[in-house]
Amino acid sequence: MADPKNIKNPFNEEDIVQQPVSMKAWGQKLIVALLCVASFYGGWKSYESNMVNECYGSGGQISEGERTLLCQLP
């Protein structure tokens, strides 16, 4: 059996070199964040549109409040 003290460590701490974060990486993170925001907004508007279509499909009327859309059924 091999002596653990004689086994070469493949993760030698001297070999690890920290590299500075480039502007390209920050740019990519910003693009991903913007795409996430756009995706969330698009999903929200799609949901809102589906709710309006369901309201009209059931014979209702949309009345707009300050921050809400209300479906009033006859």
Short mmCIF file of C-alpha atoms in Angstrom, two decimals:
data_model
loop_
_atom_site.label_atom_id
_atom_site.label_comp_id
_atom_site.label_asym_id
_atom_site.label_seq_id
_atom_site.Cartn_x
_atom_site.Cartn_y
_atom_site.Cartn_z
CA MET A 1 0.00 0.00 0.00
CA ALA A 2 1.30 3.46 -0.90
CA ASP A 3 2.27 5.90 1.79
CA PRO A 4 -0.17 8.88 1.66
CA LYS A 5 2.71 11.29 2.31
CA ASN A 6 4.43 10.23 -0.91
CA ILE A 7 1.37 10.68 -3.18
CA LYS A 8 1.59 13.84 -5.31
CA ASN A 9 -1.29 16.24 -4.66
CA PRO A 10 -2.94 17.07 -8.02
CA PHE A 11 -4.45 20.23 -6.48
CA ASN A 12 -1.23 21.94 -5.53
CA GLU A 13 -2.09 25.34 -4.05
CA GLU A 14 0.94 26.90 -5.71
CA ASP A 15 -0.55 26.14 -9.15
CA ILE A 16 -3.78 28.07 -8.46
CA VAL A 17 -3.55 31.54 -9.95
CA GLN A 18 -6.34 34.04 -9.40
CA GLN A 19 -7.31 35.87 -12.55
CA PRO A 20 -9.01 39.26 -12.66
CA VAL A 21 -12.65 39.41 -13.68
CA SER A 22 -12.83 40.78 -17.19
CA MET A 23 -15.32 43.32 -18.45
CA LYS A 24 -16.55 40.68 -20.89
CA ALA A 25 -17.77 38.55 -17.96
CA TRP A 26 -19.61 41.52 -16.44
CA GLY A 27 -21.14 42.32 -19.82
CA GLN A 28 -22.38 38.75 -20.14
CA LYS A 29 -23.90 38.87 -16.67
CA LEU A 30 -25.66 42.13 -17.51
CA ILE A 31 -27.08 40.65 -20.73
CA VAL A 32 -28.35 37.59 -18.84
CA ALA A 33 -29.98 39.83 -16.21
CA LEU A 34 -31.67 41.92 -18.90
CA LEU A 35 -32.92 38.79 -20.66
CA CYS A 36 -34.35 37.51 -17.36
CA VAL A 37 -36.19 40.80 -16.79
CA ALA A 38 -37.52 40.80 -20.37
CA SER A 39 -38.64 37.18 -20.02
CA PHE A 40 -40.43 37.89 -16.74
CA TYR A 41 -42.18 40.95 -18.20
CA GLY A 42 -43.22 39.01 -21.31
CA GLY A 43 -44.61 36.17 -19.20
CA TRP A 44 -46.53 38.61 -17.01
CA LYS A 45 -48.09 40.33 -20.03
CA SER A 46 -48.94 36.96 -21.58
CA TYR A 47 -50.68 35.88 -18.36
CA GLU A 48 -52.58 39.17 -18.24
CA SER A 49 -53.67 38.75 -21.87
CA ASN A 50 -54.88 35.19 -21.19
CA MET A 51 -56.94 36.38 -18.22
CA VAL A 52 -58.55 39.12 -20.35
CA ASN A 53 -59.34 36.58 -23.09
CA GLU A 54 -60.90 34.21 -20.54
CA CYS A 55 -63.01 37.06 -19.17
CA TYR A 56 -64.28 38.00 -22.64
CA GLY A 57 -64.78 34.32 -23.48
CA SER A 58 -67.11 33.89 -20.50
CA GLY A 59 -69.12 36.96 -21.50
CA GLY A 60 -67.59 39.38 -19.03
CA GLN A 61 -66.45 42.95 -19.30
CA ILE A 62 -63.08 44.30 -18.16
CA SER A 63 -63.09 47.25 -15.80
CA GLU A 64 -59.74 48.81 -15.00
CA GLY A 65 -58.88 49.79 -11.48
CA GLU A 66 -55.79 51.72 -10.43
CA ARG A 67 -53.47 48.73 -10.64
CA THR A 68 -55.83 45.86 -11.39
CA LEU A 69 -58.08 44.56 -14.13
CA LEU A 70 -61.43 43.30 -12.92
CA CYS A 71 -63.71 40.95 -14.82
CA GLN A 72 -67.36 41.79 -14.26
CA LEU A 73 -69.78 39.08 -15.28
CA PRO A 74 -73.38 40.00 -16.19
#
